[in-house]
Each structure stands twice: as C-alpha cells, then as structure tokens.
Coordinates of C-alpha atoms in Angstrom, one line a residue:
M1079 CA 2.3 0.9 -22.6
T1080 CA 5.3 0.5 -19.9
L1081 CA 7.5 2.9 -18.1
I1082 CA 10.8 1.0 -17.3
V1083 CA 13.0 2.6 -14.9
G1084 CA 17.2 1.1 -13.6
F1085 CA 19.1 2.3 -11.1
P1086 CA 22.8 1.1 -11.0
T1087 CA 24.0 1.5 -7.1
P1088 CA 27.1 0.1 -5.4
G1089 CA 26.2 -3.9 -4.7
A1090 CA 23.0 -4.2 -6.7
I1091 CA 21.1 -3.0 -9.7
V1092 CA 17.4 -1.9 -9.0
L1093 CA 15.2 -2.3 -12.0
G1094 CA 11.2 -1.4 -11.7
A1095 CA 8.0 -1.0 -14.1
D1096 CA 4.3 -0.4 -14.1
G1097 CA 1.8 -3.1 -13.8
E1098 CA -0.9 -2.6 -16.8
E1099 CA -1.0 -3.2 -20.5
G1100 CA -3.6 -2.5 -23.0
T1101 CA -5.9 0.0 -24.4
S1102 CA -8.2 2.6 -23.4
L1103 CA -10.8 -0.4 -23.8
H1104 CA -9.3 -3.3 -22.4
K1105 CA -6.2 -3.2 -19.7
A1106 CA -4.7 -6.2 -17.9
A1107 CA -2.4 -6.8 -15.1
V1108 CA 0.6 -8.0 -16.0
R1109 CA 4.4 -9.1 -15.0
K1110 CA 6.8 -6.5 -16.6
I1111 CA 9.8 -7.8 -15.4
E1112 CA 11.1 -11.3 -16.9
P1113 CA 13.6 -13.5 -14.8
I1114 CA 15.9 -15.5 -17.0
G1115 CA 18.6 -17.8 -14.9
G1116 CA 20.9 -20.5 -15.5
P1117 CA 24.4 -21.7 -14.2
G1118 CA 26.5 -18.5 -13.3
Y1119 CA 24.0 -16.1 -14.6
R1120 CA 20.8 -14.0 -13.9
C1121 CA 18.8 -11.5 -15.9
A1122 CA 15.6 -9.6 -14.9
V1123 CA 14.6 -8.5 -18.4
A1124 CA 11.9 -5.7 -19.2
G1125 CA 11.0 -3.7 -22.3
S1126 CA 8.9 -1.2 -23.7
G1127 CA 7.2 -1.1 -27.0
D1128 CA 5.5 -4.1 -28.6
S1129 CA 4.5 -6.4 -26.0
N1130 CA 4.5 -9.2 -28.5
F1131 CA 8.1 -8.8 -29.5
I1132 CA 9.4 -8.2 -25.8
D1133 CA 7.8 -11.9 -25.1
L1134 CA 9.6 -13.3 -28.2
A1135 CA 12.9 -11.7 -27.5
V1136 CA 12.6 -13.0 -23.5
Q1137 CA 11.9 -16.6 -24.9
E1138 CA 14.7 -16.4 -27.6
A1139 CA 17.3 -14.9 -25.2
K1140 CA 16.3 -18.0 -22.8
D1141 CA 17.5 -20.3 -25.3
A1142 CA 20.2 -18.5 -26.7
L1143 CA 21.6 -18.1 -23.1
K1144 CA 21.7 -21.8 -22.6
D1145 CA 23.8 -22.8 -25.1
L1146 CA 26.9 -20.3 -23.1
S1147 CA 28.4 -22.2 -20.0
P1148 CA 28.6 -20.2 -17.9
P1149 CA 28.7 -16.7 -19.4
T1150 CA 30.2 -13.4 -18.5
L1151 CA 28.5 -10.0 -18.4
T1152 CA 29.8 -9.4 -22.3
D1153 CA 28.3 -12.2 -23.4
I1154 CA 25.0 -11.8 -22.2
R1155 CA 24.8 -8.3 -23.2
I1156 CA 26.0 -9.7 -27.0
T1157 CA 23.6 -12.2 -26.7
L1158 CA 20.7 -10.4 -25.9
E1159 CA 21.7 -7.5 -28.7
Y1160 CA 21.9 -10.4 -31.1
V1161 CA 18.2 -11.5 -30.3
V1162 CA 16.9 -8.0 -30.6
T1163 CA 18.6 -7.2 -33.9
E1164 CA 17.6 -10.7 -35.2
I1165 CA 13.8 -10.0 -34.5
Y1166 CA 13.9 -6.7 -36.1
A1167 CA 15.8 -7.8 -39.1
E1168 CA 13.7 -11.4 -39.5
R1169 CA 10.3 -9.9 -38.6
I1170 CA 9.9 -6.0 -37.9
D1171 CA 11.4 -5.1 -40.8
K1172 CA 9.3 -7.5 -43.1
L1173 CA 6.1 -5.9 -41.9
P1174 CA 4.2 -3.3 -44.0
L1175 CA 5.5 0.1 -42.6
E1176 CA 2.4 1.1 -40.8
Q1177 CA 2.8 -2.1 -38.9
S1178 CA 6.3 -2.1 -38.5
S1179 CA 6.4 1.6 -36.8
D1180 CA 4.3 0.3 -34.0
A1181 CA 6.1 -3.2 -33.4
Q1182 CA 9.4 -1.3 -32.2
F1183 CA 11.0 -2.1 -28.5
D1184 CA 13.7 -2.0 -26.4
L1185 CA 15.0 -3.6 -23.3
L1186 CA 16.3 -2.2 -19.9
C1187 CA 18.0 -5.1 -18.3
A1188 CA 19.8 -6.2 -14.8
I1189 CA 22.4 -8.8 -15.6
W1190 CA 24.9 -10.7 -13.1
A1191 CA 27.3 -13.1 -14.1
E1192 CA 29.4 -15.2 -11.9
K1193 CA 32.3 -14.8 -13.7
D1194 CA 32.4 -10.9 -13.2
K1195 CA 30.9 -11.4 -9.8
R1196 CA 28.9 -8.1 -9.8
A1197 CA 25.6 -6.8 -11.4
Q1198 CA 25.4 -4.8 -14.6
L1199 CA 22.6 -2.5 -16.0
I1200 CA 22.2 -2.6 -19.5
R1201 CA 19.8 -1.1 -22.2
V1202 CA 19.6 -3.1 -25.6
G1203 CA 18.0 -2.2 -29.1
R1204 CA 18.8 -2.8 -32.6
G1205 CA 22.2 -3.0 -33.4
Y1206 CA 23.3 -1.7 -29.8
S1207 CA 23.8 -2.4 -25.9
L1208 CA 24.6 -0.4 -23.9
V1209 CA 26.1 -0.4 -20.1
R1210 CA 24.8 2.3 -17.9
S1211 CA 26.3 3.6 -14.9
R1212 CA 23.7 6.3 -14.0
P1213 CA 20.0 5.7 -13.6
D1214 CA 17.9 4.7 -17.2
V1215 CA 14.5 5.3 -17.8
S1216 CA 12.5 3.3 -21.2
G1217 CA 8.9 3.9 -22.4
T1218 CA 6.0 5.9 -21.6
G1219 CA 6.5 8.8 -19.1
T1220 CA 10.3 9.1 -19.8
Y1221 CA 10.4 12.7 -19.6
L1222 CA 8.4 12.9 -16.4
A1223 CA 10.6 9.9 -14.8
S1224 CA 13.9 11.3 -15.7
Y1225 CA 12.8 14.9 -14.7
L1226 CA 12.0 13.5 -11.3
I1227 CA 15.4 11.1 -11.1
D1228 CA 17.5 14.2 -12.0
T1229 CA 15.8 15.9 -9.4
L1230 CA 15.6 13.8 -6.4
A1231 CA 18.6 11.3 -6.9
H1232 CA 22.3 11.8 -5.6
D1233 CA 25.1 11.0 -7.6
V1234 CA 25.2 7.9 -5.9
V1235 CA 22.6 6.2 -4.6
S1236 CA 22.3 3.3 -2.2
R1237 CA 19.9 0.2 -2.9
R1238 CA 17.3 1.4 -0.7
Q1239 CA 17.2 4.9 -1.9
A1240 CA 16.9 3.6 -5.4
E1241 CA 14.0 1.2 -4.3
R1242 CA 12.1 4.2 -2.6
L1243 CA 13.0 6.5 -6.0
A1244 CA 12.0 3.6 -8.2
A1245 CA 8.5 3.7 -6.3
Y1246 CA 7.8 7.0 -6.2
V1247 CA 8.6 7.7 -10.0
I1248 CA 6.6 4.9 -10.8
A1249 CA 3.6 6.0 -8.7
K1250 CA 3.6 10.0 -10.3
A1251 CA 3.8 8.4 -14.2
K1252 CA 0.9 6.1 -13.1
A1253 CA -1.2 9.6 -11.5
H1254 CA -0.3 11.7 -14.9
V1255 CA 0.9 9.8 -17.6
Q1256 CA -1.9 7.9 -20.2
G1257 CA -1.6 4.1 -20.5
V1258 CA 0.9 3.9 -17.2
G1259 CA -0.9 1.8 -14.3
G1260 CA -1.1 -1.0 -12.5
V1261 CA 0.9 -2.8 -9.8
T1262 CA 4.2 -1.4 -9.5
Q1263 CA 6.9 -3.9 -9.9
I1264 CA 10.5 -3.8 -8.7
V1265 CA 13.3 -6.4 -8.6
V1266 CA 16.7 -6.0 -7.5
V1267 CA 19.9 -8.2 -9.1
T1268 CA 22.7 -8.5 -6.9
D1269 CA 26.2 -8.5 -7.3
E1270 CA 26.1 -12.1 -4.9
G1271 CA 23.6 -13.3 -7.9
K1272 CA 20.8 -12.7 -6.1
S1273 CA 17.5 -11.7 -7.7
E1274 CA 14.6 -10.5 -5.3
L1275 CA 11.4 -9.2 -5.6
V1276 CA 10.4 -6.3 -3.5
P1277 CA 7.3 -7.0 -1.7
K1278 CA 4.0 -4.9 -2.6
A1279 CA 3.6 -3.6 1.1
V1280 CA 7.3 -2.1 0.7
I1281 CA 6.5 -0.5 -2.9
D1282 CA 3.0 0.9 -0.7
E1283 CA 5.1 2.1 1.9
D1284 CA 7.4 3.8 -0.2
E1285 CA 4.5 5.5 -2.0
F1286 CA 3.1 7.0 0.8
A1287 CA 6.4 8.2 2.2
G1288 CA 7.4 9.7 -1.0
Q1289 CA 3.8 11.6 -1.5
H1290 CA 4.3 13.0 2.2
V1291 CA 7.4 14.3 2.4
M1292 CA 6.8 15.9 -1.2
D1293 CA 3.5 17.5 0.0
A1294 CA 6.1 19.1 3.0
V1295 CA 8.8 20.1 0.1
R1296 CA 5.6 21.8 -1.7
L1297 CA 5.1 23.8 1.3
L1298 CA 8.5 25.1 1.9
F1299 CA 8.5 26.2 -1.7
N1300 CA 5.5 28.4 -1.1
W1301 CA 6.2 29.9 2.4
M1302 CA 10.0 29.9 2.8
D1303 CA 10.1 33.3 1.2
L1304 CA 12.8 35.7 3.2
L1305 CA 11.5 38.9 1.0
N1306 CA 7.8 37.8 2.1
V1307 CA 8.4 37.9 5.7
N1308 CA 10.3 41.3 5.2
G1309 CA 14.0 39.7 5.7
N1310 CA 12.7 37.8 9.3
I1311 CA 15.0 35.1 10.1
K1312 CA 12.9 33.9 12.8
E1313 CA 9.8 33.7 11.3
L1314 CA 11.2 31.4 8.4
D1315 CA 12.4 29.3 11.2
N1316 CA 9.0 29.0 12.5
V1317 CA 7.8 28.3 8.9
A1318 CA 10.1 25.4 8.9
D1319 CA 9.6 24.0 11.8
D1320 CA 5.7 23.9 11.5
V1321 CA 6.5 21.8 8.2
V1322 CA 8.8 19.2 10.0
K1323 CA 6.0 19.2 12.6
L1324 CA 3.5 18.4 9.9
I1325 CA 6.2 15.6 8.1
K1326 CA 6.5 13.9 11.8
L1327 CA 2.9 14.0 12.2
G1328 CA 2.0 12.5 9.4
F1329 CA 4.9 9.5 9.9
H1330 CA 3.4 9.0 13.2
N1331 CA -0.3 8.5 12.2
R1332 CA 0.9 6.2 9.2
H1333 CA 2.8 4.1 12.3
Q1334 CA -0.3 3.9 14.6
Q1335 CA -2.0 2.6 11.1
L1336 CA 0.3 0.1 10.4
A1337 CA 0.6 -1.1 14.0
E1338 CA -3.1 -1.5 14.1
H1339 CA -3.3 -3.2 10.8
I1340 CA -0.7 -5.9 12.2
K1341 CA -2.7 -6.4 15.2
K1342 CA -5.7 -7.1 13.5
V1343 CA -4.0 -9.6 11.1
A1344 CA -2.5 -11.2 13.9
A1345 CA -5.6 -11.9 15.7
Q1346 CA -7.3 -13.5 12.2
P1347 CA -6.8 -17.5 12.4
I1348 CA -4.6 -18.7 9.7
P1349 CA -6.1 -20.5 6.8
E1350 CA -5.0 -23.9 5.7
L1351 CA -3.4 -24.3 2.5
P1352 CA -4.7 -27.0 0.2
K1353 CA -3.1 -30.5 0.5
G1354 CA -0.9 -31.3 -2.4
E1355 CA 2.1 -29.2 -3.8
P1356 CA 2.8 -26.0 -2.5
P1357 CA 2.0 -22.7 -4.2
D1358 CA 5.0 -20.9 -6.7
L1359 CA 4.7 -17.7 -5.1
L1360 CA 7.7 -16.5 -6.9
P1361 CA 8.8 -17.5 -10.9
S1362 CA 11.4 -19.7 -11.0
Q1363 CA 14.8 -17.8 -11.8
E1364 CA 16.4 -21.0 -13.7

C-alpha cells in the first residue's frame, strides 16, 4: 500500500511518498518515486495501487517519451494518460473480475518541460490527466492526509513549507494507517528543470519538528480556555508563555543533540572507498 502527497509551490513541485510495500506477512523497502528524463523534460512519477502495473506504466512511459523531441507539458501529460489508459484496456480489463478490481492504479506526477520553462503537478488515471493547482493525495490514508493538509497548509505554500508538510503528513500516516510505512521519500522538481532528492536527514528533522510543534498545539488547545480561568486574561497569557518556553526548550535540546552528533561524526576517520567506479548514489534522471 502507498500514500503519495503532491504540492504545487511557486517555482517547484514537491512530491512525497512512503517507502514500504508488501503485506502484513512480508514487507519490503522500495523507492516509490521513479525518475524519467530526457532532452528537454523531467518527470517524477509516483503511483498508488497495483505495483506491477505502476512499474509497467513507468517503463512504457519512458519508451513513449523518447519519441518526443522535446515535449511540452501537454505532450507529457497526454502521453502518460495514453500509457495508463492502454494498460487498462489491453491488460487489466482482460483479467477476471476478482483480479481486475485489485489491479487498479493511478499516478501522481511532477513534470517539467524546457519548452514551458516550468514544472507542473498532474494526476493521471484511466481516461484522464488533470493539472493540479492545489495539493493532492493518492493511495492509502488519503482521508487523514487531506485533513492534515487542509488544516495546516496556507493557500500558497513555499517549497520549504511543502517539504516539511509532506514529511509530517506521511509520518502521521505511517503512525496511524495500516500498510503505510518505511522510509519517507521526497523529490522536488523545479521550474529550472532540476530533480532533487530531499536527504533523509532533512526529512528526519522535519518529522521531529512537526511532531514537537503539534504537541505544543495540543497543550494550547487544552489549556487556552478563557471560560475555565473565569475570564482572567493574564492567566491565559501565562499559559501561552509556558507553552512557548516548552517549544523553545525542545528545539534547544534538539540543537544540542545535533551538534554533539556532528562532533562525533567529524571525529571518526573517513573510510576509504573501494577502488574502481564510484558508487551510484542517486538514480539517473536520464
């Protein structure tokens, strides 16, 4: 099972997904955001539903997009729609009914075209491809994810705010939705055509910060009660001040922990890389 979240922001599209696949008996860590790239275009493709058909859609999309030189955003969107629709018509529809119902899938994608000089968030399914101007979610846990995004997001969020919100939303889904788990993956596709993987250390920090702040919000909700203090506004001020102190204390402690960790890492000898070709740390965008 998969949860995908997508955020259109000024200058970039932020796409996030959980990193676990399988059943209650067998789980595996997987990369759920696949890069597709070529001259003049970039795509980050994430799918929810049947993983085999999602992989097939990515494979066929790579082949189909190679024939466009170079494509526009509309070309990319229509090509992805055609690929998904053909998979349904040629494969899923021919399965027995009990199998076809489990083989459904759709895609949430960040795409960029040099001709348009901007990135775009699109949702693709059988017979449709929609440009999304607001945050979108797909897969398992969408009700929770949509609620959190509607509650916490402004009408316009920056790239950095979207990265933090994606990390927090997926973390809450992993905690409360069965089948959502693993290491969170967040990819950013910019209006300049860059496809950037948000480092795990940044995601971990965003998960901590989001949880810490929301714990403070819980305190404010329970104790900022004007009726409970008989209209004593000074007492409410004291409550707010105490909560702010707790927030600051938590971040100060976190800062100290990180500083100590950095010192320990810096003190360790740097291991030598094996001789030969350098390791491929990030997937190729081509």
